[in-house]
PDB file of C-alpha atoms in Angstrom:
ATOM      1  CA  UNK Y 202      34.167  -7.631  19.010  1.00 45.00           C
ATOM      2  CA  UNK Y 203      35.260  -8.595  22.878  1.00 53.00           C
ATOM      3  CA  UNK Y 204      35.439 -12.519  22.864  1.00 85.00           C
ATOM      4  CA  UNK Y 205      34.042 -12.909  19.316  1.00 86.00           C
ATOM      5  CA  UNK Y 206      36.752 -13.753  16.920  1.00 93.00           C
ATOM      6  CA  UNK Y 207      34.216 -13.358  13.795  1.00 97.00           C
ATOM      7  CA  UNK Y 208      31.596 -11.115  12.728  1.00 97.00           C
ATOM      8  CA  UNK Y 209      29.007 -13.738  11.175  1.00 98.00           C
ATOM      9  CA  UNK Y 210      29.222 -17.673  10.165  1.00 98.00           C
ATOM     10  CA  UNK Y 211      26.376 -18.522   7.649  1.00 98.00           C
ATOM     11  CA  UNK Y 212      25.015 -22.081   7.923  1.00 98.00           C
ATOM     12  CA  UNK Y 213      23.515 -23.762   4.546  1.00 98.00           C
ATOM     13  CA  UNK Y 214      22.102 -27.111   4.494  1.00 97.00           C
ATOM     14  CA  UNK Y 215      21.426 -27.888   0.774  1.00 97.00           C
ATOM     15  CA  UNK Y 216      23.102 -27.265  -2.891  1.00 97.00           C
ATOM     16  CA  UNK Y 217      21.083 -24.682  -3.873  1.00 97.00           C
ATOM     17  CA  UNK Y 218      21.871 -22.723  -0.858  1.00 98.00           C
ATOM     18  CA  UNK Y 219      25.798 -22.993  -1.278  1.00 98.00           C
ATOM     19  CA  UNK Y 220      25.551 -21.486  -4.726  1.00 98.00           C
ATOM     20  CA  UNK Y 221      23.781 -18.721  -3.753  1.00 98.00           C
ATOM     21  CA  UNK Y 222      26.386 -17.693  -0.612  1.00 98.00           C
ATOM     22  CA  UNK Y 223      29.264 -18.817  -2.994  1.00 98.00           C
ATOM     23  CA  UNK Y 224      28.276 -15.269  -5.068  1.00 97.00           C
ATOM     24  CA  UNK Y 225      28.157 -13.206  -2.065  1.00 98.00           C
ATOM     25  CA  UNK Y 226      32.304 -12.893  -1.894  1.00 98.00           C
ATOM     26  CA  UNK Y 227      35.309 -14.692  -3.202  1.00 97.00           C
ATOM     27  CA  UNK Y 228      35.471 -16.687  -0.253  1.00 98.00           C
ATOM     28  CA  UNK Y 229      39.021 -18.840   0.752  1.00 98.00           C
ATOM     29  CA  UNK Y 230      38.814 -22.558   1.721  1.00 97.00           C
ATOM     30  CA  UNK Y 231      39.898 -23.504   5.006  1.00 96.00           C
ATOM     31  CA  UNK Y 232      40.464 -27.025   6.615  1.00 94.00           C
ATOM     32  CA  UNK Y 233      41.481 -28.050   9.609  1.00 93.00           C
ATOM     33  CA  UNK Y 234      43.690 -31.941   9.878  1.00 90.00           C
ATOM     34  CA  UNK Y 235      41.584 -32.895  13.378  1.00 89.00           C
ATOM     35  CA  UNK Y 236      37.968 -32.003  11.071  1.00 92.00           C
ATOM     36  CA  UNK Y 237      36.932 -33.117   7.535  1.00 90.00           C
ATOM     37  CA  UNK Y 238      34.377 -30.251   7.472  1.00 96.00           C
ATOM     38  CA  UNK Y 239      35.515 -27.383   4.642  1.00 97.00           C
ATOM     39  CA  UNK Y 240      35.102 -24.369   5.843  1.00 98.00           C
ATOM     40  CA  UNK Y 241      34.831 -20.662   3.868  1.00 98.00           C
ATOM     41  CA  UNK Y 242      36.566 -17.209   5.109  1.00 98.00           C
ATOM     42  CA  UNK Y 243      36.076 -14.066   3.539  1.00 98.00           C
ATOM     43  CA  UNK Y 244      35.747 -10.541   4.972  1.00 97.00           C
ATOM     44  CA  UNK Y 245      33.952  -7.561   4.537  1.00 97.00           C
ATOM     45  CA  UNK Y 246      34.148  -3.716   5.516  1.00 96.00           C
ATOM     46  CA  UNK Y 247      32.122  -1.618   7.520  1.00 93.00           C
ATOM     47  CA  UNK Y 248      33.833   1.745   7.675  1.00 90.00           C
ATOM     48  CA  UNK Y 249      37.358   1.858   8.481  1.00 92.00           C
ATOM     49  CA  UNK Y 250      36.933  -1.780   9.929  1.00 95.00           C
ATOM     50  CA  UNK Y 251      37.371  -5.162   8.441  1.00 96.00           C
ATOM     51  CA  UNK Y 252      35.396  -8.178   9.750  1.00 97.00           C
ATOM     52  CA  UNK Y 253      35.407 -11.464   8.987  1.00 98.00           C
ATOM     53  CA  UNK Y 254      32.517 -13.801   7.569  1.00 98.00           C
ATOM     54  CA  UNK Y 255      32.627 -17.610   7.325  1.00 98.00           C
ATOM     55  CA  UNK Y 256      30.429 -20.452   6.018  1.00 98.00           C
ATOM     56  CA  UNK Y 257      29.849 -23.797   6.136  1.00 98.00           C
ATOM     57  CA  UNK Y 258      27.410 -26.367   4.463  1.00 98.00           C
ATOM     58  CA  UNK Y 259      25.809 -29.516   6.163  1.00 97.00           C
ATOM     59  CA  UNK Y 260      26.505 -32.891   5.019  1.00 94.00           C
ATOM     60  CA  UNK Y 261      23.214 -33.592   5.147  1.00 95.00           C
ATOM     61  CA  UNK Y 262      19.470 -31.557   5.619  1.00 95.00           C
ATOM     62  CA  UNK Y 263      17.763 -32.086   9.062  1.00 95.00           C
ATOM     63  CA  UNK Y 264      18.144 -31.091  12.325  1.00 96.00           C
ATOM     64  CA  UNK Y 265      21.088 -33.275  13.400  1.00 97.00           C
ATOM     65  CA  UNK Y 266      23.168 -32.254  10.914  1.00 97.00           C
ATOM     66  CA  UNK Y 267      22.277 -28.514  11.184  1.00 98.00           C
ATOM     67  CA  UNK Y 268      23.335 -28.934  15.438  1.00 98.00           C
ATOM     68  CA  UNK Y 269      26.244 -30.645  14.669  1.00 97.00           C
ATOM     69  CA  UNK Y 270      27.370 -27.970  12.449  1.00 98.00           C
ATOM     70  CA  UNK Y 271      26.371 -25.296  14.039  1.00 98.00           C
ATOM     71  CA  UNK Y 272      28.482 -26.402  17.591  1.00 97.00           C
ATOM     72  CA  UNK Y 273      31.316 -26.871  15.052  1.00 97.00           C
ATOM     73  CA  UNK Y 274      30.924 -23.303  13.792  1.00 97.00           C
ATOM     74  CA  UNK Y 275      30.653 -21.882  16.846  1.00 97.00           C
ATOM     75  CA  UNK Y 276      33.428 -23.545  18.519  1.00 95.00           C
ATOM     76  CA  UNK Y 277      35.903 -23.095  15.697  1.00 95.00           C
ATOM     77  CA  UNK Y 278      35.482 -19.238  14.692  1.00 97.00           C
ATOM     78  CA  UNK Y 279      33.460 -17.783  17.646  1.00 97.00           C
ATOM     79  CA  UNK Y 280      31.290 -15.359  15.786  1.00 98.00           C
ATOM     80  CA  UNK Y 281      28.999 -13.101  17.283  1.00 97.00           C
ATOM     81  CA  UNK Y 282      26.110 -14.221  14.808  1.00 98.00           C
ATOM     82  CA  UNK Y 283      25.084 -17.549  13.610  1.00 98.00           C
ATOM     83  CA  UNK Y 284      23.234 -17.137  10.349  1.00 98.00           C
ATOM     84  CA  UNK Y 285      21.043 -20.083   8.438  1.00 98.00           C
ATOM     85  CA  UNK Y 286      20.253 -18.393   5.029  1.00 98.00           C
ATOM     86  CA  UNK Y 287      18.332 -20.165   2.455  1.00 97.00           C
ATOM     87  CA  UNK Y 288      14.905 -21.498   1.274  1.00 97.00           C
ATOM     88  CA  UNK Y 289      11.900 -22.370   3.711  1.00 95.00           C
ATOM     89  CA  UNK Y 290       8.224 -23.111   2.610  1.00 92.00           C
ATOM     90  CA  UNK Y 291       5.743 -19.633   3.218  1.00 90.00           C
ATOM     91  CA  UNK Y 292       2.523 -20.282   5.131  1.00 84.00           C
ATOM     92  CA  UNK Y 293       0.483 -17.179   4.076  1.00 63.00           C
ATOM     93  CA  UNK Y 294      -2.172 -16.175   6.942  1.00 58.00           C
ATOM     94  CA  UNK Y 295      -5.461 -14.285   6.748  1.00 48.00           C
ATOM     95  CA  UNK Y 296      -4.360 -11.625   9.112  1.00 50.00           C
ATOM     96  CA  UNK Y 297      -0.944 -10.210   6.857  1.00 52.00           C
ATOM     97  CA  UNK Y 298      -0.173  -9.684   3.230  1.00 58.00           C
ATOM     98  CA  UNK Y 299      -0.028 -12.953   0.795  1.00 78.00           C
ATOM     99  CA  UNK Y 300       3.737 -14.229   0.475  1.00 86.00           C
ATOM    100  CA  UNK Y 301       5.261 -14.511  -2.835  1.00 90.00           C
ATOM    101  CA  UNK Y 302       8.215 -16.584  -4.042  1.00 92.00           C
ATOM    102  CA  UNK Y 303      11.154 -14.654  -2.697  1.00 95.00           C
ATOM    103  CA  UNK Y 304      10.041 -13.364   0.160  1.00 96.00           C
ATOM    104  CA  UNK Y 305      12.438 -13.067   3.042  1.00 97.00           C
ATOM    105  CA  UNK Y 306      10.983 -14.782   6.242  1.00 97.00           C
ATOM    106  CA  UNK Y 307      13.583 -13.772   9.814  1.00 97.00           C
ATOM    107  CA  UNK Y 308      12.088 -15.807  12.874  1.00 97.00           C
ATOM    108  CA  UNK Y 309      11.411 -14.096  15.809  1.00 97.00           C
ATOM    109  CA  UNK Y 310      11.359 -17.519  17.370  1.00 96.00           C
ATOM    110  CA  UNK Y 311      11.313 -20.986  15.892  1.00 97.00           C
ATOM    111  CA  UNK Y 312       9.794 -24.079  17.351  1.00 96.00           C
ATOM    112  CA  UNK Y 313       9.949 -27.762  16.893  1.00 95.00           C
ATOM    113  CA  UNK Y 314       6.320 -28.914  15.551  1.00 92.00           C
ATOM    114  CA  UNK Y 315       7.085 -32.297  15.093  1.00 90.00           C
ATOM    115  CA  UNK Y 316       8.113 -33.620  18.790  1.00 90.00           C
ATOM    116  CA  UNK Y 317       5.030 -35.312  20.222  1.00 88.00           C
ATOM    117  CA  UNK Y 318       3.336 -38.802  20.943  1.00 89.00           C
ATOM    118  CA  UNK Y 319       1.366 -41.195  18.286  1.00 90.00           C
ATOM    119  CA  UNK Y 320      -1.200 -42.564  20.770  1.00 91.00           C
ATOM    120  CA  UNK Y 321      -4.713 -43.984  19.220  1.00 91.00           C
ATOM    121  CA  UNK Y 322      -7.124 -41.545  17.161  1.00 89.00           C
ATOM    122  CA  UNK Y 323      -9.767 -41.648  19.827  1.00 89.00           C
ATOM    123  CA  UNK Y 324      -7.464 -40.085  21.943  1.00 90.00           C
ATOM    124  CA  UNK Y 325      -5.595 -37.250  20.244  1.00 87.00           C
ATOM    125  CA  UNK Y 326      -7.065 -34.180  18.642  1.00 87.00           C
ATOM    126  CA  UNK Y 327      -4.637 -34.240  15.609  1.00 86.00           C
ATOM    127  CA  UNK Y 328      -5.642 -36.838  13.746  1.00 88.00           C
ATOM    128  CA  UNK Y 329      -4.014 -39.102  10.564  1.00 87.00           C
ATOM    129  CA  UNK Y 330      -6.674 -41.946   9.764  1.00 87.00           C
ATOM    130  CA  UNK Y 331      -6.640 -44.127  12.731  1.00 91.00           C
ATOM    131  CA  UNK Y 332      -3.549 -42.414  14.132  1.00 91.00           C
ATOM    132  CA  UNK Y 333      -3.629 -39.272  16.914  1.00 88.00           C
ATOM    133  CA  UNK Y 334      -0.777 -37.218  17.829  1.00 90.00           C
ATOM    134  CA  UNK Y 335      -0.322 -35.464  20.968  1.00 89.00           C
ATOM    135  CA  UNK Y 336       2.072 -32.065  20.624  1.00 86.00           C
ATOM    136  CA  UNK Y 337       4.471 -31.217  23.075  1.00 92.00           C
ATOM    137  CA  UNK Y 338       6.133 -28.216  21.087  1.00 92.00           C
ATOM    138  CA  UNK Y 339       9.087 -26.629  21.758  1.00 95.00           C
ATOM    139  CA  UNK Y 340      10.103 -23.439  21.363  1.00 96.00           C
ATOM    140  CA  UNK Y 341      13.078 -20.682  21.145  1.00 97.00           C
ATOM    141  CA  UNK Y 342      13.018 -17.035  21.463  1.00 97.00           C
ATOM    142  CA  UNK Y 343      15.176 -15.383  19.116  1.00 96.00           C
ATOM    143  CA  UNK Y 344      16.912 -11.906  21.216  1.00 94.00           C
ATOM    144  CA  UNK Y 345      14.544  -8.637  20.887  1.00 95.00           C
ATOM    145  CA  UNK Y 346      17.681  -6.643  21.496  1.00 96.00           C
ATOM    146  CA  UNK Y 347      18.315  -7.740  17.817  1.00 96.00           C
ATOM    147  CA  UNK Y 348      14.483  -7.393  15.757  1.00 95.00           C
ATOM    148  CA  UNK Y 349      14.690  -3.460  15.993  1.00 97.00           C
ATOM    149  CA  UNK Y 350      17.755  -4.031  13.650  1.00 98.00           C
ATOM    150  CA  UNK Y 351      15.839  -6.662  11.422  1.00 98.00           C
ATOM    151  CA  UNK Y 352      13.278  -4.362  10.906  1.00 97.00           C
ATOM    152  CA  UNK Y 353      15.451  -1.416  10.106  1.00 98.00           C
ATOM    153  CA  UNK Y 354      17.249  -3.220   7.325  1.00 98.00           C
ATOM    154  CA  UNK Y 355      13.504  -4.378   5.822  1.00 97.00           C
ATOM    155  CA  UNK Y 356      12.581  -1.052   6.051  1.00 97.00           C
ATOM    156  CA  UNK Y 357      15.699   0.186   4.500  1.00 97.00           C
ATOM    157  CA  UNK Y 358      15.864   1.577   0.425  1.00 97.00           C
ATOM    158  CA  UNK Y 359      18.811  -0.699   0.158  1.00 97.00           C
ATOM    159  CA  UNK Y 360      16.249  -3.329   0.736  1.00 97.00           C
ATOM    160  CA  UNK Y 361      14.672  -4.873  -2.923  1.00 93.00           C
ATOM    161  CA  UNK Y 362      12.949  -7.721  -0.876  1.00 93.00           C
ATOM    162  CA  UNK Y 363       9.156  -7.546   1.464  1.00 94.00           C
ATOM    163  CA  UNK Y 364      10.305  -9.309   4.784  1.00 96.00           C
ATOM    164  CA  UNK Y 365       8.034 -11.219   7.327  1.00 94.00           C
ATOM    165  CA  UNK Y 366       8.862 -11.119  10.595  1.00 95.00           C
ATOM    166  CA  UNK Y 367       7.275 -13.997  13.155  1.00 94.00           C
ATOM    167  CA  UNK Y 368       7.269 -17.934  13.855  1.00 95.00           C
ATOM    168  CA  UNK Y 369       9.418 -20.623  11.928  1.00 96.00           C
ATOM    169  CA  UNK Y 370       8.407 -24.164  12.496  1.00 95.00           C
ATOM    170  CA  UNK Y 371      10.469 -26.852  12.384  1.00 95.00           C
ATOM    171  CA  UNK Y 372      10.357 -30.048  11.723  1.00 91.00           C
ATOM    172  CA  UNK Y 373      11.935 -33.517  10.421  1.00 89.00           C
ATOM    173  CA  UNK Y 374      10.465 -33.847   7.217  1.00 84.00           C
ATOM    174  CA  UNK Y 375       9.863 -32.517   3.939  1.00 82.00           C
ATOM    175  CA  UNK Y 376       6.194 -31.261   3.915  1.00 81.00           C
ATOM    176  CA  UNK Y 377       4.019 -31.479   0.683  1.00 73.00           C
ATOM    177  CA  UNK Y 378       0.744 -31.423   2.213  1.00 79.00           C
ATOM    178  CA  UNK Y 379      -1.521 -28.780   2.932  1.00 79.00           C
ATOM    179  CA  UNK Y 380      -3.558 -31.216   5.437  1.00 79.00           C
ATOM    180  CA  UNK Y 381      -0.512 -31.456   7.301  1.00 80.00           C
ATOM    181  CA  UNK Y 382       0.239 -27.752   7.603  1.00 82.00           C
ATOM    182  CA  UNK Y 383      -3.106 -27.088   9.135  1.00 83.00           C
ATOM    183  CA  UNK Y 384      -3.115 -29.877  11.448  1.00 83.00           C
ATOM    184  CA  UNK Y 385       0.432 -29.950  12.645  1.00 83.00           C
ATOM    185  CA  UNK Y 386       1.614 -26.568  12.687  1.00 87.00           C
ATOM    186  CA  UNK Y 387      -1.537 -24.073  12.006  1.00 83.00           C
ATOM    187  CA  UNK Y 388      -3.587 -25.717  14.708  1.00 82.00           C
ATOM    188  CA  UNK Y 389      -0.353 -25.145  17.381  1.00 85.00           C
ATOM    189  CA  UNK Y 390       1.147 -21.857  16.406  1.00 87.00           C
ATOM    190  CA  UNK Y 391      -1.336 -19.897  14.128  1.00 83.00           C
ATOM    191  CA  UNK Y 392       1.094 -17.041  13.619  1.00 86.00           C
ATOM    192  CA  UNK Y 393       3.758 -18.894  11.777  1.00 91.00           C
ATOM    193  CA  UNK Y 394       5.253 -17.648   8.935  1.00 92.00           C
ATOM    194  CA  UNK Y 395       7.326 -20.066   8.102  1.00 92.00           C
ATOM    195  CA  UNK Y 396       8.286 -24.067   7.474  1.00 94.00           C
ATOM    196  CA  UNK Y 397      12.131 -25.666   7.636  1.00 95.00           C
ATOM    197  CA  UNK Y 398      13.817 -28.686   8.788  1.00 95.00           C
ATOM    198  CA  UNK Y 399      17.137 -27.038  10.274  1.00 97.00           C
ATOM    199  CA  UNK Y 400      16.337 -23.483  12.087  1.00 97.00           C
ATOM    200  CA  UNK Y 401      14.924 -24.789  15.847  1.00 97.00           C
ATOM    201  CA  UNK Y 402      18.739 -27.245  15.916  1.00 98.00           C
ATOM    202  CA  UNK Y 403      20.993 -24.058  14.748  1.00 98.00           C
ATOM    203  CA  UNK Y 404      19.076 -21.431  17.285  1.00 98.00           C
ATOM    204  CA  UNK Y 405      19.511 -24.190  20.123  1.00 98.00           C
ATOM    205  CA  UNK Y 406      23.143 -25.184  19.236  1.00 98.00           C
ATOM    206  CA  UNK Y 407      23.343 -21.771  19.760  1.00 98.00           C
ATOM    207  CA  UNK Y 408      21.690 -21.015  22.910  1.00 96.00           C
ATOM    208  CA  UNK Y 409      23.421 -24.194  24.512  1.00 97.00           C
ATOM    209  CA  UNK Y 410      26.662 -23.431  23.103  1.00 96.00           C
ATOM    210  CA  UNK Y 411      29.896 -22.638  25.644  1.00 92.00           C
ATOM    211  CA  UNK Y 412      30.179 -18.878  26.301  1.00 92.00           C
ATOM    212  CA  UNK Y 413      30.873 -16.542  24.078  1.00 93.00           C
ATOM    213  CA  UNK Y 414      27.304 -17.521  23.027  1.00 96.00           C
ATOM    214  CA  UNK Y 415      26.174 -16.322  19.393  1.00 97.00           C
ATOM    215  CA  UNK Y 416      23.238 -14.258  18.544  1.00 97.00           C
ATOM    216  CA  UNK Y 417      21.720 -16.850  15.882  1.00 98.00           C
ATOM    217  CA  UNK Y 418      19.258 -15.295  13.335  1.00 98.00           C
ATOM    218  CA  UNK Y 419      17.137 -17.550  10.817  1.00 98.00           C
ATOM    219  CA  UNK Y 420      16.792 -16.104   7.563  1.00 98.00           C
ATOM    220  CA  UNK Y 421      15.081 -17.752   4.545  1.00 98.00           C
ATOM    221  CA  UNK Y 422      13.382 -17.137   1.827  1.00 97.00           C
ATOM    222  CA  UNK Y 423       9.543 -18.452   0.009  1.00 95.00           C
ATOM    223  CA  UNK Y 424      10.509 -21.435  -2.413  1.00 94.00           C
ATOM    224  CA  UNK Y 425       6.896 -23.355  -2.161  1.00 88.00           C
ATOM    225  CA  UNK Y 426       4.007 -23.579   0.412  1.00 87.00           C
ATOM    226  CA  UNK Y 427       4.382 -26.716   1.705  1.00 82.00           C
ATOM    227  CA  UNK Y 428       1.052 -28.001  -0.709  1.00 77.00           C
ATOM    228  CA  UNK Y 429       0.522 -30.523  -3.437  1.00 72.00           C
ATOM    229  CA  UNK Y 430       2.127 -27.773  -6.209  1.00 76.00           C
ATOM    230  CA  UNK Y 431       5.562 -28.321  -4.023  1.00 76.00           C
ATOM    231  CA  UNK Y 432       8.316 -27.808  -6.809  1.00 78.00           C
ATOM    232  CA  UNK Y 433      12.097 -26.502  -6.951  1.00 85.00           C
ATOM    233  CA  UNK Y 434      10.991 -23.963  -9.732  1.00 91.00           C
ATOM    234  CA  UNK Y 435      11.675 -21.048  -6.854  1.00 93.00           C
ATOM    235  CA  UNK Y 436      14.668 -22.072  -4.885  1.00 95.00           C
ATOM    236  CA  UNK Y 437      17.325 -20.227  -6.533  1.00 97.00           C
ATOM    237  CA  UNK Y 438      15.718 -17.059  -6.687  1.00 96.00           C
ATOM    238  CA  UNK Y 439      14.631 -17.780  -2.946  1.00 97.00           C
ATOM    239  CA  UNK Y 440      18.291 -18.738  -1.839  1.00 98.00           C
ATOM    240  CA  UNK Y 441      19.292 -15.401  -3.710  1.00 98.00           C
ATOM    241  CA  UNK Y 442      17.065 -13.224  -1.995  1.00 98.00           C
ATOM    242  CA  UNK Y 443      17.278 -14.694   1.600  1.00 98.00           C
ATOM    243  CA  UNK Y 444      21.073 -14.294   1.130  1.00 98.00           C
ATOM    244  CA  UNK Y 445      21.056 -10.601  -0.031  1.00 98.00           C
ATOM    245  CA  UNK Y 446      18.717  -9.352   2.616  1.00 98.00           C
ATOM    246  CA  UNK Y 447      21.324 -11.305   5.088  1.00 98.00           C
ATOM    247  CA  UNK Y 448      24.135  -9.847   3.585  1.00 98.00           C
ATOM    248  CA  UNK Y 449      22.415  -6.208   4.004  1.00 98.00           C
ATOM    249  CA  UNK Y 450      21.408  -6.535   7.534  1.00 98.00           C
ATOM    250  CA  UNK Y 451      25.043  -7.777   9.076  1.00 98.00           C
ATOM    251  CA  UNK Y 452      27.019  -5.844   7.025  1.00 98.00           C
ATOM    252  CA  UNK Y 453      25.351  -2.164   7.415  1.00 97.00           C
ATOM    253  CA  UNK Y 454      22.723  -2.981  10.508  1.00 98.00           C
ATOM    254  CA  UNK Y 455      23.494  -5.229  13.166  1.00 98.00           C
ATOM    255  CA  UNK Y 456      26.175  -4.066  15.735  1.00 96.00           C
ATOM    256  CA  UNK Y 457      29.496  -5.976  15.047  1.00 94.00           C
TER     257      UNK Y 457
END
């Protein structure tokens, strides 16, 4: 693996999401005296080779807690892939087929929905009562070198789970509001598949991170639409399926 010193670290952010990774190997706690942050080793083979897998949960959800774990991650075990696994809300469009709970959504670039300016309605397009926001999105590019992989994996019989590929927003809240969704992120990015509050902080950690620089992939799973019927009532099966279709692509698809 050159300068890498592990094959993947996975990234959680909430309970639900630990669970689910905690089943995918009988993983080994590992702390360090000069870091309070417990960390999780396990390994896994690909042919004649053994390669190691780590993960690590956030103290918190949100963005700042997702960077400050990823540069931890990535300065701690080097790996050649950062991974967020986990649960996202689904924004079905008119142009592909209808997402269902469970299905596995990999950005092929996330962006941050929610930087911008509150200025008067009068002068803003997006509007909130007598509130206007101005959008000054930002926006990542997750590597091509690495989709043709992604889609060979979703393609794959191994595969139990219907994949998206495209957008994920981001953002620093918990959306339960369809009126939102159309005005915020809809009306900037139609093509988004996706809604989270971590993946745009881990794929910048990432991109800004010292050399060896991870690849860092974004892979959840449908666990509500982002609407008034918002529930939990999904997000184990969601973390479940978001973490097998993970496991699948790293350990038989992506080069290591």
């Amino acid at each position: 693996m050159g300068d890498f010193h592990t094959a993947v670290a996975l990234i959680v952010a909430t309970d639900t999401e630990e669970t689910a990774v905690r089943h995918m190997y009988e993983w080994t706690q590992r702390t360090f005296a000069e870091d309070g942050q417990p960390y999780y080793e396990a390994c896994f083979s690909r042919g004649s080779e053994e390669h190691r897998v780590v993960y690590a949960r956030q103290g918190e959800m949100g963005m700042v807690a997702a960077a400050v774990l990823t540069t931890k991650l990535i300065g701690r075990y080097s790996p050649r892939y950062v991974i967020m696994v986990g649960i996202a809300a689904g924004i079905a469009k008119p142009d592909m087929a209808e997402q269902i709970y469970g299905d596995v959504n990999v950005a092929n670039l996330v962006w941050n929905y929610s930087v911008g300016k509150f200025v008067p309605m009068e002068r803003a397009d997006i509007q909130y009562g007598s509130v206007g926001f101005i959008p000054r999105p930002t926006m990542i590019h997750i590597s091509e070198d690495i989709l043709p992989y992604v889609e060979a994996a979703a393609a794959s019989p191994e595969n139990q789970c219907h994949v998206h590929i495209g957008p994920m927003a981001c953002g620093t809240s918990v959306v339960a509001n369809r009126d939102v969704l159309e005005k915020q992120v809809r009306s900037q990015l139609q093509g988004t598949v996706a809604l989270d509050m971590e993946s745009y902080a881990v794929a910048y950690a990432a991109e800004h991170a010292v050399e060896p620089r991870p690849v860092p992939l974004i892979i959840k799973s449908v666990c509500d639409y982002a609407d008034a019927q918002k529930s939990d009532q999904y997000q184990k099966f969601a973390a479940f399926t978001s973490c097998e279709y993970a496991k699948l692509l790293y350990e038989k698809f992506l080069p290591l």
